Short mmCIF file of C-alpha atoms and ligand atoms in Angstrom, two decimals:
data_model
loop_
_atom_site.label_atom_id
_atom_site.label_comp_id
_atom_site.label_asym_id
_atom_site.label_seq_id
_atom_site.Cartn_x
_atom_site.Cartn_y
_atom_site.Cartn_z
CA MET A 1 0.00 0.00 0.00
CA THR A 2 1.31 3.46 -0.86
CA ASP A 3 1.57 6.33 1.61
CA ARG A 4 -1.27 8.07 -0.22
CA GLU A 5 -3.54 5.05 0.07
CA LEU A 6 -2.88 4.78 3.81
CA LEU A 7 -3.50 8.52 4.22
CA LEU A 8 -6.80 8.19 2.37
CA LEU A 9 -7.89 5.49 4.84
CA ALA A 10 -6.98 7.87 7.67
CA GLN A 11 -9.02 10.64 6.08
CA GLU A 12 -12.00 8.33 5.63
CA ALA A 13 -11.69 7.25 9.27
CA SER A 14 -11.80 10.90 10.36
CA GLU A 15 -15.31 11.14 8.96
CA LYS A 16 -16.44 8.83 11.79
CA ALA A 17 -14.92 11.08 14.49
CA TYR A 18 -17.11 12.01 17.43
CA ALA A 19 -15.82 15.51 18.13
CA PRO A 20 -18.70 17.78 19.20
CA TYR A 21 -16.55 19.71 21.69
CA SER A 22 -13.40 20.58 19.73
CA ARG A 23 -15.04 20.15 16.31
CA PHE A 24 -11.62 18.84 15.22
CA LYS A 25 -11.91 15.51 13.47
CA VAL A 26 -8.89 13.21 13.35
CA GLY A 27 -8.45 9.85 11.64
CA ALA A 28 -5.65 7.30 11.81
CA ALA A 29 -4.75 4.25 9.73
CA LEU A 30 -2.26 1.87 11.29
CA GLU A 31 -0.42 -0.64 9.12
CA CYS A 32 0.92 -3.82 10.72
CA VAL A 33 3.98 -5.67 9.38
CA ASP A 34 1.72 -8.45 8.11
CA GLY A 35 -0.11 -5.86 5.98
CA SER A 36 -3.28 -5.67 8.04
CA ILE A 37 -4.74 -2.21 8.66
CA PHE A 38 -6.59 -0.85 11.67
CA THR A 39 -8.28 2.54 11.58
CA GLY A 40 -9.42 4.87 14.33
CA CYS A 41 -11.00 8.26 14.91
CA ASN A 42 -11.02 10.57 17.91
CA ILE A 43 -13.87 9.96 20.33
CA GLU A 44 -14.61 12.86 22.67
CA ASN A 45 -16.55 12.91 25.90
CA SER A 46 -18.32 15.59 27.92
CA ALA A 47 -15.86 14.65 30.69
CA LEU A 48 -13.08 16.00 28.48
CA GLY A 49 -10.32 13.91 30.05
CA SER A 50 -12.12 10.78 28.88
CA THR A 51 -11.56 11.77 25.24
CA MET A 52 -9.50 9.30 23.20
CA CYS A 53 -7.25 10.17 20.25
CA ALA A 54 -7.66 8.59 16.83
CA GLU A 55 -4.21 7.01 16.94
CA ARG A 56 -4.78 5.20 20.21
CA VAL A 57 -8.17 3.94 19.07
CA ALA A 58 -6.40 2.34 16.08
CA ILE A 59 -3.54 0.98 18.22
CA TYR A 60 -5.85 -0.49 20.85
CA LYS A 61 -8.03 -2.07 18.17
CA ALA A 62 -4.91 -3.71 16.68
CA VAL A 63 -3.49 -4.92 19.99
CA SER A 64 -6.87 -6.28 21.07
CA GLN A 65 -6.90 -8.31 17.85
CA GLY A 66 -3.44 -9.73 18.54
CA GLU A 67 -1.39 -7.37 16.31
CA LYS A 68 1.56 -5.64 17.94
CA ASP A 69 4.10 -5.16 15.14
CA PHE A 70 3.51 -1.90 13.35
CA SER A 71 5.24 -0.52 10.26
CA ARG A 72 3.42 2.78 9.52
CA ILE A 73 0.70 5.02 10.84
CA ALA A 74 -1.05 7.71 8.83
CA ILE A 75 -2.74 10.53 10.73
CA TYR A 76 -5.16 12.96 9.14
CA GLY A 77 -6.51 16.13 10.74
CA GLU A 78 -8.74 18.55 8.94
CA GLY A 79 -6.80 21.61 10.13
CA GLU A 80 -4.32 23.84 8.33
CA ASP A 81 -1.32 22.35 10.15
CA TYR A 82 0.06 18.85 9.75
CA CYS A 83 -1.66 16.68 12.33
CA MET A 84 1.09 15.49 14.65
CA PRO A 85 0.52 12.74 17.23
CA CYS A 86 0.22 13.99 20.80
CA GLY A 87 2.75 12.94 23.44
CA SER A 88 0.54 10.21 24.86
CA CYS A 89 0.07 8.63 21.42
CA ARG A 90 3.83 8.78 20.79
CA GLN A 91 4.44 7.01 24.08
CA VAL A 92 1.87 4.30 23.28
CA LEU A 93 3.26 3.80 19.75
CA THR A 94 6.76 3.47 21.21
CA GLU A 95 5.58 0.63 23.44
CA PHE A 96 5.04 -1.50 20.34
CA SER A 97 7.39 -0.07 17.75
CA LYS A 98 10.71 1.64 18.28
CA ASP A 99 11.06 2.92 14.75
CA MET A 100 7.96 2.89 12.58
CA GLU A 101 7.02 5.52 10.01
CA VAL A 102 4.61 8.28 11.03
CA LEU A 103 2.79 10.12 8.23
CA CYS A 104 1.12 13.36 9.26
CA ALA A 105 -1.40 14.96 6.90
CA ARG A 106 -3.31 18.20 6.96
CA GLY A 107 -6.73 19.11 5.64
CA SER A 108 -5.41 21.50 3.04
CA GLY A 109 -3.37 18.75 1.40
CA GLY A 110 0.09 17.28 1.71
CA TYR A 111 1.82 15.33 4.43
CA VAL A 112 5.13 15.06 6.25
CA SER A 113 6.85 11.81 7.15
CA TYR A 114 8.91 11.02 10.27
CA ARG A 115 10.40 8.01 12.00
CA LEU A 116 8.88 7.46 15.44
CA LYS A 117 12.39 7.70 16.93
CA GLU A 118 12.62 11.30 15.71
CA LEU A 119 9.31 12.22 17.32
CA MET A 120 9.95 10.32 20.55
CA PRO A 121 13.72 10.21 21.12
CA HIS A 122 13.75 9.53 24.86
CA PRO A 123 10.61 7.58 25.80
CA PHE A 124 9.84 6.26 29.23
CA ARG A 125 10.51 2.54 29.38
CA LEU A 126 9.99 0.13 32.25
CA GLY A 127 12.59 -2.55 31.77
CA ASP A 128 13.50 -4.00 28.40
CA PHE A 129 10.35 -5.43 26.87
N1 THU B 201 -6.49 14.37 18.84
C1 THU B 201 -6.24 13.18 18.24
O1 THU B 201 -7.17 12.44 17.87
N2 THU B 201 -4.94 12.81 18.06
C2 THU B 201 -3.86 13.54 18.47
O2 THU B 201 -2.73 13.08 18.37
C3 THU B 201 -4.06 14.88 19.03
C4 THU B 201 -5.46 15.28 19.31
C5 THU B 201 -7.90 14.78 19.06
C6 THU B 201 -8.31 14.77 20.51
C7 THU B 201 -9.46 15.75 20.51
O3 THU B 201 -10.65 15.07 20.21
C8 THU B 201 -9.14 16.70 19.36
O4 THU B 201 -8.12 16.09 18.61
C9 THU B 201 -8.68 18.07 19.80
O5 THU B 201 -7.66 17.99 20.71
#
């Protein structure tokens, strides 16, 4: 699958976002090394701290289905800026992949690509799992 195809899946996933409070819809498409794809969208809550990011919805869906080896994640946000993963999502991605690709797209078109190591150079780790 090309970067563009994965980004399109992220954009489609963003259409399912439940974001009545921020009105900022995010979608993620997570590719596993075996080629399987898991998508997610942000799901907000009136208790704002209970909101969940699109990336972690996709990651938790994958892990709950037995997939823990990730190769790429595409993130789409409808804003003007590239939609970067928040710190919590970087930490959770790092748990399962030390150096996957992270594609960050914006609503106005285009994307930037990083390695997770660049975005999360000194993660917290508990032991050597
Ligand atoms: N959001 C994500 O889905 N992913 C991120 O990495 C950053 C933020 C969502 C959470 C909230 O619903 C909205 O964007 C505004 O913060």
